[in-house]
PDB file of C-alpha atoms and ligand atoms in Angstrom:
ATOM      1  CA  MET A   1      -6.838 -32.367-126.063  1.00  0.00           C
ATOM      2  CA  ASN A   2      -8.552 -30.732-129.130  1.00  0.00           C
ATOM      3  CA  GLU A   3      -8.948 -27.195-129.610  1.00  0.00           C
ATOM      4  CA  GLU A   4     -12.458 -27.142-128.605  1.00  0.00           C
ATOM      5  CA  THR A   5     -12.098 -28.908-125.214  1.00  0.00           C
ATOM      6  CA  LYS A   6      -8.828 -26.745-124.729  1.00  0.00           C
ATOM      7  CA  SER A   7     -10.957 -23.456-125.019  1.00  0.00           C
ATOM      8  CA  ILE A   8     -13.570 -24.738-122.539  1.00  0.00           C
ATOM      9  CA  HIS A   9     -10.974 -25.576-120.063  1.00  0.00           C
ATOM     10  CA  GLU A  10      -9.686 -22.211-120.285  1.00  0.00           C
ATOM     11  CA  LEU A  11     -13.028 -20.604-119.704  1.00  0.00           C
ATOM     12  CA  ASP A  12     -13.468 -22.850-116.561  1.00  0.00           C
ATOM     13  CA  PHE A  13     -10.274 -21.710-115.355  1.00  0.00           C
ATOM     14  CA  LYS A  14     -10.846 -18.083-115.959  1.00  0.00           C
ATOM     15  CA  LEU A  15     -14.459 -18.538-114.148  1.00  0.00           C
ATOM     16  CA  ILE A  16     -13.137 -20.767-111.254  1.00  0.00           C
ATOM     17  CA  CYS A  17     -10.406 -17.917-110.474  1.00  0.00           C
ATOM     18  CA  GLU A  18     -13.041 -15.264-110.759  1.00  0.00           C
ATOM     19  CA  TYR A  19     -15.266 -16.984-108.614  1.00  0.00           C
ATOM     20  CA  PHE A  20     -13.017 -17.735-105.812  1.00  0.00           C
ATOM     21  CA  SER A  21     -11.387 -14.223-106.095  1.00  0.00           C
ATOM     22  CA  ASN A  22     -14.599 -12.762-104.394  1.00  0.00           C
ATOM     23  CA  LEU A  23     -14.120 -14.996-101.374  1.00  0.00           C
ATOM     24  CA  GLU A  24     -11.445 -14.007 -98.540  1.00  0.00           C
ATOM     25  CA  ARG A  25     -10.761 -17.788 -98.437  1.00  0.00           C
ATOM     26  CA  GLN A  26     -10.523 -20.738-101.176  1.00  0.00           C
ATOM     27  CA  GLY A  27     -11.017 -23.549 -98.487  1.00  0.00           C
ATOM     28  CA  PRO A  28     -12.501 -24.149 -95.167  1.00  0.00           C
ATOM     29  CA  GLY A  29     -10.451 -22.562 -92.287  1.00  0.00           C
ATOM     30  CA  SER A  30     -10.493 -19.655 -89.943  1.00  0.00           C
ATOM     31  CA  PRO A  31      -8.200 -17.028 -88.180  1.00  0.00           C
ATOM     32  CA  GLU A  32      -8.740 -19.054 -84.722  1.00  0.00           C
ATOM     33  CA  VAL A  33      -7.802 -22.382 -86.519  1.00  0.00           C
ATOM     34  CA  THR A  34      -4.727 -20.865 -88.143  1.00  0.00           C
ATOM     35  CA  VAL A  35      -3.575 -19.590 -84.689  1.00  0.00           C
ATOM     36  CA  LYS A  36      -4.255 -22.925 -82.907  1.00  0.00           C
ATOM     37  CA  ALA A  37      -2.231 -24.513 -85.258  1.00  0.00           C
ATOM     38  CA  LEU A  38       0.549 -22.181 -85.017  1.00  0.00           C
ATOM     39  CA  SER A  39       0.480 -22.887 -81.300  1.00  0.00           C
ATOM     40  CA  PHE A  40       1.886 -26.515 -82.155  1.00  0.00           C
ATOM     41  CA  VAL A  41       5.159 -24.868 -83.878  1.00  0.00           C
ATOM     42  CA  ASP A  42       8.042 -23.604 -81.755  1.00  0.00           C
ATOM     43  CA  GLY A  43      11.119 -21.522 -82.007  1.00  0.00           C
ATOM     44  CA  LEU A  44      10.260 -19.292 -84.867  1.00  0.00           C
ATOM     45  CA  THR A  45      12.380 -15.944 -84.949  1.00  0.00           C
ATOM     46  CA  ASP A  46      12.686 -12.913 -86.935  1.00  0.00           C
ATOM     47  CA  GLU A  47      15.163 -15.176 -88.916  1.00  0.00           C
ATOM     48  CA  SER A  48      12.676 -17.878 -89.872  1.00  0.00           C
ATOM     49  CA  ARG A  49      11.536 -18.602 -93.266  1.00  0.00           C
ATOM     50  CA  ILE A  50       8.272 -19.886 -93.832  1.00  0.00           C
ATOM     51  CA  ALA A  51       6.320 -20.887 -96.994  1.00  0.00           C
ATOM     52  CA  ASP A  52       2.806 -21.292 -97.791  1.00  0.00           C
ATOM     53  CA  ILE A  53       1.820 -23.323-100.740  1.00  0.00           C
ATOM     54  CA  GLY A  54      -1.252 -23.063-102.483  1.00  0.00           C
ATOM     55  CA  CYS A  55      -1.703 -19.957-100.439  1.00  0.00           C
ATOM     56  CA  GLY A  56      -4.874 -18.556-102.586  1.00  0.00           C
ATOM     57  CA  THR A  57      -5.498 -14.895-101.960  1.00  0.00           C
ATOM     58  CA  GLY A  58      -3.506 -15.040 -98.632  1.00  0.00           C
ATOM     59  CA  GLY A  59      -6.450 -15.061 -95.939  1.00  0.00           C
ATOM     60  CA  GLN A  60      -4.554 -17.473 -93.509  1.00  0.00           C
ATOM     61  CA  THR A  61      -0.962 -16.317 -94.592  1.00  0.00           C
ATOM     62  CA  MET A  62      -1.713 -12.754 -93.317  1.00  0.00           C
ATOM     63  CA  VAL A  63      -3.040 -14.253 -90.085  1.00  0.00           C
ATOM     64  CA  LEU A  64       0.137 -16.206 -89.971  1.00  0.00           C
ATOM     65  CA  ALA A  65       1.996 -13.002 -90.531  1.00  0.00           C
ATOM     66  CA  GLU A  66       0.197 -11.314 -87.848  1.00  0.00           C
ATOM     67  CA  HIS A  67       1.326 -13.880 -85.215  1.00  0.00           C
ATOM     68  CA  THR A  68       5.049 -14.685 -86.237  1.00  0.00           C
ATOM     69  CA  PRO A  69       7.890 -13.305 -86.794  1.00  0.00           C
ATOM     70  CA  GLY A  70       9.999 -14.105 -90.043  1.00  0.00           C
ATOM     71  CA  ARG A  71       9.510 -13.901 -93.647  1.00  0.00           C
ATOM     72  CA  ILE A  72       6.673 -15.618 -95.375  1.00  0.00           C
ATOM     73  CA  THR A  73       6.790 -16.474 -99.061  1.00  0.00           C
ATOM     74  CA  GLY A  74       3.186 -17.473-100.489  1.00  0.00           C
ATOM     75  CA  ILE A  75       3.043 -19.543-103.830  1.00  0.00           C
ATOM     76  CA  ASP A  76      -0.036 -20.381-105.953  1.00  0.00           C
ATOM     77  CA  LEU A  77      -0.464 -21.581-109.549  1.00  0.00           C
ATOM     78  CA  PHE A  78      -3.429 -18.848-110.337  1.00  0.00           C
ATOM     79  CA  PRO A  79      -1.552 -15.315-110.841  1.00  0.00           C
ATOM     80  CA  SER A  80      -4.807 -13.584-110.053  1.00  0.00           C
ATOM     81  CA  PHE A  81      -4.691 -14.981-106.536  1.00  0.00           C
ATOM     82  CA  ILE A  82      -0.970 -13.742-106.031  1.00  0.00           C
ATOM     83  CA  ASP A  83      -2.136 -10.350-107.515  1.00  0.00           C
ATOM     84  CA  LEU A  84      -4.887 -10.089-104.789  1.00  0.00           C
ATOM     85  CA  PHE A  85      -1.993 -11.814-102.239  1.00  0.00           C
ATOM     86  CA  ASN A  86       0.282  -8.985-102.674  1.00  0.00           C
ATOM     87  CA  THR A  87      -2.541  -6.443-102.704  1.00  0.00           C
ATOM     88  CA  ASN A  88      -3.587  -7.657 -99.314  1.00  0.00           C
ATOM     89  CA  ALA A  89      -0.184  -7.963 -98.019  1.00  0.00           C
ATOM     90  CA  GLY A  90       0.493  -4.305 -99.221  1.00  0.00           C
ATOM     91  CA  ARG A  91      -3.091  -2.948 -97.297  1.00  0.00           C
ATOM     92  CA  LEU A  92      -1.859  -4.528 -94.012  1.00  0.00           C
ATOM     93  CA  ASN A  93       1.651  -3.064 -94.272  1.00  0.00           C
ATOM     94  CA  LEU A  94       3.139  -6.706 -94.676  1.00  0.00           C
ATOM     95  CA  ARG A  95       5.086  -5.912 -97.630  1.00  0.00           C
ATOM     96  CA  ASP A  96       8.539  -6.038 -96.033  1.00  0.00           C
ATOM     97  CA  ARG A  97       7.781  -9.819 -94.800  1.00  0.00           C
ATOM     98  CA  VAL A  98       5.309 -11.329 -96.817  1.00  0.00           C
ATOM     99  CA  LYS A  99       5.604 -12.070-100.510  1.00  0.00           C
ATOM    100  CA  GLY A 100       3.419 -13.835-103.055  1.00  0.00           C
ATOM    101  CA  ILE A 101       5.127 -15.569-106.069  1.00  0.00           C
ATOM    102  CA  VAL A 102       3.309 -17.771-109.020  1.00  0.00           C
ATOM    103  CA  GLY A 103       4.359 -21.230-108.968  1.00  0.00           C
ATOM    104  CA  SER A 104       3.289 -24.773-108.608  1.00  0.00           C
ATOM    105  CA  MET A 105       3.438 -26.952-105.572  1.00  0.00           C
ATOM    106  CA  ASP A 106       5.007 -30.023-107.886  1.00  0.00           C
ATOM    107  CA  ASP A 107       7.778 -27.812-109.106  1.00  0.00           C
ATOM    108  CA  LEU A 108       8.924 -25.416-106.199  1.00  0.00           C
ATOM    109  CA  PRO A 109      11.729 -22.866-106.989  1.00  0.00           C
ATOM    110  CA  PHE A 110      13.412 -23.268-103.477  1.00  0.00           C
ATOM    111  CA  PRO A 111      16.760 -24.464-102.570  1.00  0.00           C
ATOM    112  CA  PRO A 112      16.929 -27.372-100.091  1.00  0.00           C
ATOM    113  CA  GLU A 113      16.446 -26.514 -96.309  1.00  0.00           C
ATOM    114  CA  GLU A 114      15.412 -23.246 -96.954  1.00  0.00           C
ATOM    115  CA  PHE A 115      12.303 -23.166 -94.408  1.00  0.00           C
ATOM    116  CA  ASP A 116      11.684 -23.321 -90.716  1.00  0.00           C
ATOM    117  CA  LEU A 117       7.911 -24.080 -91.425  1.00  0.00           C
ATOM    118  CA  ILE A 118       5.921 -25.097 -94.379  1.00  0.00           C
ATOM    119  CA  TRP A 119       2.071 -24.358 -94.087  1.00  0.00           C
ATOM    120  CA  SER A 120      -0.486 -25.356 -96.551  1.00  0.00           C
ATOM    121  CA  GLU A 121      -4.195 -25.009 -95.647  1.00  0.00           C
ATOM    122  CA  GLY A 122      -6.897 -27.076 -97.924  1.00  0.00           C
ATOM    123  CA  ALA A 123      -4.118 -27.300-101.005  1.00  0.00           C
ATOM    124  CA  ILE A 124      -1.903 -30.581-100.343  1.00  0.00           C
ATOM    125  CA  TYR A 125      -4.917 -32.293-102.149  1.00  0.00           C
ATOM    126  CA  ASN A 126      -3.758 -30.584-105.573  1.00  0.00           C
ATOM    127  CA  ILE A 127      -0.434 -33.035-105.356  1.00  0.00           C
ATOM    128  CA  GLY A 128      -1.789 -35.585-102.884  1.00  0.00           C
ATOM    129  CA  PHE A 129      -1.016 -35.661 -98.977  1.00  0.00           C
ATOM    130  CA  ALA A 130       1.732 -38.398 -99.436  1.00  0.00           C
ATOM    131  CA  ARG A 131       3.410 -37.147-102.331  1.00  0.00           C
ATOM    132  CA  GLY A 132       3.291 -33.330-100.806  1.00  0.00           C
ATOM    133  CA  LEU A 133       4.599 -34.473 -97.521  1.00  0.00           C
ATOM    134  CA  LYS A 134       7.261 -36.602 -99.035  1.00  0.00           C
ATOM    135  CA  GLU A 135       8.364 -34.068-101.943  1.00  0.00           C
ATOM    136  CA  TRP A 136       8.522 -30.639 -99.739  1.00  0.00           C
ATOM    137  CA  ARG A 137      10.357 -32.312 -96.904  1.00  0.00           C
ATOM    138  CA  LYS A 138      13.538 -31.625 -98.476  1.00  0.00           C
ATOM    139  CA  PHE A 139      13.056 -27.976 -98.575  1.00  0.00           C
ATOM    140  CA  LEU A 140      12.684 -28.142 -94.471  1.00  0.00           C
ATOM    141  CA  LYS A 141      15.641 -27.616 -92.320  1.00  0.00           C
ATOM    142  CA  PRO A 142      16.407 -30.446 -89.837  1.00  0.00           C
ATOM    143  CA  GLY A 143      13.940 -29.666 -86.934  1.00  0.00           C
ATOM    144  CA  GLY A 144      11.691 -27.868 -89.226  1.00  0.00           C
ATOM    145  CA  TYR A 145       7.778 -28.003 -88.987  1.00  0.00           C
ATOM    146  CA  ILE A 146       5.211 -28.620 -91.390  1.00  0.00           C
ATOM    147  CA  ALA A 147       1.402 -27.828 -91.178  1.00  0.00           C
ATOM    148  CA  VAL A 148      -1.326 -28.686 -93.351  1.00  0.00           C
ATOM    149  CA  SER A 149      -5.115 -29.011 -93.671  1.00  0.00           C
ATOM    150  CA  GLU A 150      -6.792 -31.952 -95.137  1.00  0.00           C
ATOM    151  CA  ALA A 151      -9.910 -33.892 -95.885  1.00  0.00           C
ATOM    152  CA  SER A 152     -10.124 -36.929 -93.693  1.00  0.00           C
ATOM    153  CA  TRP A 153     -12.800 -39.461 -92.874  1.00  0.00           C
ATOM    154  CA  PHE A 154     -14.236 -39.285 -89.395  1.00  0.00           C
ATOM    155  CA  THR A 155     -15.871 -42.775 -89.714  1.00  0.00           C
ATOM    156  CA  GLU A 156     -14.588 -46.221 -90.557  1.00  0.00           C
ATOM    157  CA  GLU A 157     -17.778 -46.826 -92.814  1.00  0.00           C
ATOM    158  CA  ARG A 158     -20.185 -44.197 -94.546  1.00  0.00           C
ATOM    159  CA  PRO A 159     -23.267 -43.755 -96.617  1.00  0.00           C
ATOM    160  CA  VAL A 160     -22.412 -44.734-100.117  1.00  0.00           C
ATOM    161  CA  GLU A 161     -23.198 -41.174-101.558  1.00  0.00           C
ATOM    162  CA  ILE A 162     -20.774 -39.529 -99.503  1.00  0.00           C
ATOM    163  CA  ASP A 163     -18.135 -42.280-100.010  1.00  0.00           C
ATOM    164  CA  GLU A 164     -18.586 -42.175-103.769  1.00  0.00           C
ATOM    165  CA  PHE A 165     -18.513 -38.354-104.083  1.00  0.00           C
ATOM    166  CA  TRP A 166     -15.250 -38.156-102.087  1.00  0.00           C
ATOM    167  CA  LYS A 167     -13.879 -41.344-103.911  1.00  0.00           C
ATOM    168  CA  ASP A 168     -14.448 -39.172-107.131  1.00  0.00           C
ATOM    169  CA  ALA A 169     -13.175 -35.898-106.373  1.00  0.00           C
ATOM    170  CA  TYR A 170     -10.122 -36.998-104.017  1.00  0.00           C
ATOM    171  CA  PRO A 171      -9.451 -40.743-103.495  1.00  0.00           C
ATOM    172  CA  GLU A 172      -6.784 -40.122-100.978  1.00  0.00           C
ATOM    173  CA  ILE A 173      -9.324 -39.084 -98.372  1.00  0.00           C
ATOM    174  CA  ASP A 174      -8.439 -41.308 -95.452  1.00  0.00           C
ATOM    175  CA  THR A 175      -8.779 -41.876 -91.493  1.00  0.00           C
ATOM    176  CA  ILE A 176      -6.904 -39.732 -89.149  1.00  0.00           C
ATOM    177  CA  SER A 177      -5.000 -42.521 -88.016  1.00  0.00           C
ATOM    178  CA  HIS A 178      -3.900 -43.417 -91.680  1.00  0.00           C
ATOM    179  CA  LYS A 179      -3.015 -40.088 -92.685  1.00  0.00           C
ATOM    180  CA  VAL A 180      -0.837 -39.600 -89.264  1.00  0.00           C
ATOM    181  CA  ALA A 181       1.080 -42.955 -90.424  1.00  0.00           C
ATOM    182  CA  ARG A 182       1.553 -41.441 -93.877  1.00  0.00           C
ATOM    183  CA  MET A 183       2.964 -38.752 -92.159  1.00  0.00           C
ATOM    184  CA  GLU A 184       5.617 -40.690 -90.352  1.00  0.00           C
ATOM    185  CA  LYS A 185       6.394 -42.706 -93.343  1.00  0.00           C
ATOM    186  CA  ALA A 186       7.225 -39.435 -95.102  1.00  0.00           C
ATOM    187  CA  GLY A 187       9.837 -38.489 -92.504  1.00  0.00           C
ATOM    188  CA  TYR A 188       8.114 -36.453 -89.863  1.00  0.00           C
ATOM    189  CA  ILE A 189       7.236 -36.885 -86.047  1.00  0.00           C
ATOM    190  CA  PRO A 190       3.562 -36.315 -85.667  1.00  0.00           C
ATOM    191  CA  VAL A 191       3.406 -33.320 -83.133  1.00  0.00           C
ATOM    192  CA  ALA A 192      -0.635 -32.751 -83.497  1.00  0.00           C
ATOM    193  CA  THR A 193      -3.863 -33.284 -85.031  1.00  0.00           C
ATOM    194  CA  PHE A 194      -6.844 -31.480 -84.772  1.00  0.00           C
ATOM    195  CA  ILE A 195     -10.437 -31.536 -86.475  1.00  0.00           C
ATOM    196  CA  LEU A 196     -11.555 -27.941 -87.986  1.00  0.00           C
ATOM    197  CA  PRO A 197     -14.592 -26.747 -86.247  1.00  0.00           C
ATOM    198  CA  GLU A 198     -17.817 -26.543 -88.178  1.00  0.00           C
ATOM    199  CA  ASP A 199     -17.852 -22.952 -88.432  1.00  0.00           C
ATOM    200  CA  CYS A 200     -14.691 -23.309 -90.809  1.00  0.00           C
ATOM    201  CA  TRP A 201     -17.189 -24.840 -93.265  1.00  0.00           C
ATOM    202  CA  THR A 202     -20.185 -22.735 -92.471  1.00  0.00           C
ATOM    203  CA  GLU A 203     -19.797 -19.351 -91.339  1.00  0.00           C
ATOM    204  CA  HIS A 204     -15.943 -18.878 -93.238  1.00  0.00           C
ATOM    205  CA  PHE A 205     -16.453 -21.014 -96.359  1.00  0.00           C
ATOM    206  CA  TYR A 206     -20.137 -22.129 -97.525  1.00  0.00           C
ATOM    207  CA  GLU A 207     -22.089 -18.904 -96.272  1.00  0.00           C
ATOM    208  CA  PRO A 208     -19.924 -16.183 -97.694  1.00  0.00           C
ATOM    209  CA  GLN A 209     -20.349 -18.139-101.006  1.00  0.00           C
ATOM    210  CA  VAL A 210     -24.576 -17.770-101.113  1.00  0.00           C
ATOM    211  CA  SER A 211     -24.402 -13.912-102.136  1.00  0.00           C
ATOM    212  CA  VAL A 212     -21.163 -14.344-104.340  1.00  0.00           C
ATOM    213  CA  GLN A 213     -22.929 -16.897-106.432  1.00  0.00           C
ATOM    214  CA  GLU A 214     -26.235 -14.811-106.928  1.00  0.00           C
ATOM    215  CA  LYS A 215     -24.039 -12.135-108.006  1.00  0.00           C
ATOM    216  CA  PHE A 216     -22.059 -14.333-110.703  1.00  0.00           C
ATOM    217  CA  LEU A 217     -24.734 -15.779-111.974  1.00  0.00           C
ATOM    218  CA  LYS A 218     -26.456 -12.265-112.425  1.00  0.00           C
ATOM    219  CA  LYS A 219     -23.118 -11.608-114.076  1.00  0.00           C
ATOM    220  CA  HIS A 220     -22.749 -14.371-116.338  1.00  0.00           C
ATOM    221  CA  PRO A 221     -26.446 -14.998-117.813  1.00  0.00           C
ATOM    222  CA  GLY A 222     -26.880 -18.307-119.806  1.00  0.00           C
ATOM    223  CA  ASN A 223     -23.478 -19.144-119.196  1.00  0.00           C
ATOM    224  CA  GLN A 224     -23.423 -22.919-119.134  1.00  0.00           C
ATOM    225  CA  ALA A 225     -20.021 -23.367-117.567  1.00  0.00           C
ATOM    226  CA  ALA A 226     -20.717 -20.485-114.872  1.00  0.00           C
ATOM    227  CA  GLU A 227     -24.101 -22.219-113.847  1.00  0.00           C
ATOM    228  CA  GLU A 228     -22.292 -25.530-113.760  1.00  0.00           C
ATOM    229  CA  LEU A 229     -19.512 -24.039-111.503  1.00  0.00           C
ATOM    230  CA  ILE A 230     -22.226 -22.677-109.173  1.00  0.00           C
ATOM    231  CA  ALA A 231     -24.334 -25.911-108.958  1.00  0.00           C
ATOM    232  CA  ASN A 232     -21.279 -28.053-108.124  1.00  0.00           C
ATOM    233  CA  GLN A 233     -20.718 -25.632-105.147  1.00  0.00           C
ATOM    234  CA  ARG A 234     -23.933 -25.873-104.080  1.00  0.00           C
ATOM    235  CA  HIS A 235     -24.067 -29.518-104.034  1.00  0.00           C
ATOM    236  CA  GLU A 236     -20.818 -29.717-102.391  1.00  0.00           C
ATOM    237  CA  ALA A 237     -22.267 -27.529 -99.724  1.00  0.00           C
ATOM    238  CA  GLU A 238     -25.504 -29.642 -99.201  1.00  0.00           C
ATOM    239  CA  LEU A 239     -23.163 -32.643 -98.848  1.00  0.00           C
ATOM    240  CA  TYR A 240     -21.526 -31.157 -96.295  1.00  0.00           C
ATOM    241  CA  TYR A 241     -24.489 -30.157 -94.076  1.00  0.00           C
ATOM    242  CA  ARG A 242     -25.775 -33.863 -94.497  1.00  0.00           C
ATOM    243  CA  TYR A 243     -22.617 -35.887 -94.021  1.00  0.00           C
ATOM    244  CA  LYS A 244     -20.446 -33.441 -91.706  1.00  0.00           C
ATOM    245  CA  GLU A 245     -20.388 -36.478 -89.115  1.00  0.00           C
ATOM    246  CA  ASP A 246     -18.619 -38.648 -91.548  1.00  0.00           C
ATOM    247  CA  TYR A 247     -15.840 -36.318 -92.999  1.00  0.00           C
ATOM    248  CA  GLY A 248     -14.109 -32.734 -92.491  1.00  0.00           C
ATOM    249  CA  TYR A 249     -10.776 -31.239 -92.421  1.00  0.00           C
ATOM    250  CA  VAL A 250      -8.194 -31.957 -89.809  1.00  0.00           C
ATOM    251  CA  PHE A 251      -4.684 -29.896 -89.585  1.00  0.00           C
ATOM    252  CA  TYR A 252      -1.733 -32.197 -89.525  1.00  0.00           C
ATOM    253  CA  ILE A 253       1.352 -30.611 -87.630  1.00  0.00           C
ATOM    254  CA  GLY A 254       4.669 -32.600 -87.917  1.00  0.00           C
ATOM    255  CA  LYS A 255       8.264 -32.167 -87.473  1.00  0.00           C
ATOM    256  CA  THR A 256      11.524 -33.008 -88.944  1.00  0.00           C
ATOM    257  CA  ILE A 257      14.125 -35.128 -87.394  1.00  0.00           C
TER     258      ILE A 257
HETATM  259  N1  SAH B   1      -4.708 -21.853 -98.779  1.00  0.00           N
HETATM  260  C1  SAH B   1      -5.717 -21.217 -98.984  1.00  0.00           C
HETATM  261  C2  SAH B   1      -6.250 -21.511-100.552  1.00  0.00           C
HETATM  262  C3  SAH B   1      -7.018 -23.114-100.598  1.00  0.00           C
HETATM  263  S1  SAH B   1      -7.838 -23.375-102.200  1.00  0.00           S
HETATM  264  C4  SAH B   1      -7.011 -21.157 -98.161  1.00  0.00           C
HETATM  265  O1  SAH B   1      -6.908 -22.006 -97.434  1.00  0.00           O
HETATM  266  O2  SAH B   1      -7.776 -20.195 -98.612  1.00  0.00           O
HETATM  267  C5  SAH B   1      -6.437 -24.400-103.023  1.00  0.00           C
HETATM  268  C6  SAH B   1      -5.279 -23.431-103.479  1.00  0.00           C
HETATM  269  O3  SAH B   1      -4.252 -24.346-104.103  1.00  0.00           O
HETATM  270  C7  SAH B   1      -5.905 -22.594-104.719  1.00  0.00           C
HETATM  271  O4  SAH B   1      -5.592 -21.309-104.698  1.00  0.00           O
HETATM  272  C8  SAH B   1      -5.303 -23.037-106.022  1.00  0.00           C
HETATM  273  O5  SAH B   1      -4.890 -21.992-106.880  1.00  0.00           O
HETATM  274  C9  SAH B   1      -3.940 -23.474-105.623  1.00  0.00           C
HETATM  275  N2  SAH B   1      -3.576 -24.512-106.326  1.00  0.00           N
HETATM  276  C10 SAH B   1      -3.883 -25.493-106.922  1.00  0.00           C
HETATM  277  N3  SAH B   1      -3.156 -26.215-107.637  1.00  0.00           N
HETATM  278  C11 SAH B   1      -1.816 -25.795-107.326  1.00  0.00           C
HETATM  279  C12 SAH B   1      -0.399 -26.366-107.954  1.00  0.00           C
HETATM  280  N4  SAH B   1       0.034 -27.229-108.376  1.00  0.00           N
HETATM  281  N5  SAH B   1       0.670 -25.603-107.280  1.00  0.00           N
HETATM  282  C13 SAH B   1       0.503 -24.144-106.466  1.00  0.00           C
HETATM  283  N6  SAH B   1      -0.865 -24.015-105.907  1.00  0.00           N
HETATM  284  C14 SAH B   1      -2.052 -24.904-106.608  1.00  0.00           C
END
C-alpha cells in the first residue's frame, strides 16, 4: 500500500468511526431481539462469564447486562467505540460487571474455556461466519452457548441487483439451512434460529441515520470521502427497502457439546 492510499484509508477509517459513533447501534437489531435471543440460553448465574465480540458502542451489551447475571467483556477493534462503550456502562451503573476492551476478533486475548456465552450481533461477518464459529468455540466451556446475528438469504433465488450487491459485500451470505449446517460443522448443536423483524432495520437502524447523515454532511462540506460514505449508506438502505423479502438478519443460537 503506498502512502497516498494509506492516508485515504486512514481518513475513511476516522470518518466511519465518527459516523457510527453518532448512532446507538452500529448494525440492525433491537432490545426486544436481544432479549428474545437470550431467552434460548439456559443456566447463566452470577459466576457466568460472557463475551460480546464486535460490541461497537455497546447498545446490545447494556441490554444483555440488564437481563443477565454474570460479567460481560465487550471487545471491538475501534478504540473510540470502546471509549463510548465504557462511558455507557458507567452511565448505567454497570461498571462492576461490564467492561469494554480493544482487540480483534481474529486474535482474541482470552484463555480457553473462559466463557459460558459468546454473543455477537451483526459483527461475525468481519471474520466470516464459518471461521468465527470455528475459532471462537475453544473459548467456550463445555455446554456453553453462542448467539450471533448474521445476514442471510430468505429465498433460493433473487433479483440480480441484490444478489450482486451481497456477493460483493459479503459472499458468505447464505440461506438459513446452510448457515445451520455450518454451525453444526463447527461443533455446535443448533438451539434456535429466528429472523430479526423489520423494525430492527427501519426504526432501530436506518431511520436514526437520516438526521445523523444530514449533520455529518454539514460538518464535512466538500469532503469526498464523507460524501461517498453517506451515499453508500443511503444506497444500502434503499436496497433494503426494495429487497427485504429476499434477505435480512437471522439470529443463530448454538450450544457446545
Ligand atoms: N454489535 C454492535 C456493532 C455491530 S457493527 C451492534 O449490533 O450494534 C460491527 C462491529 O464490528 C463494529 O463495531 C466494528 O468496529 C467491529 N469490528 C470490525 N472488525 C473487527 C475485528 N476484527 N475485531 C473486533 N471488532 C471488529
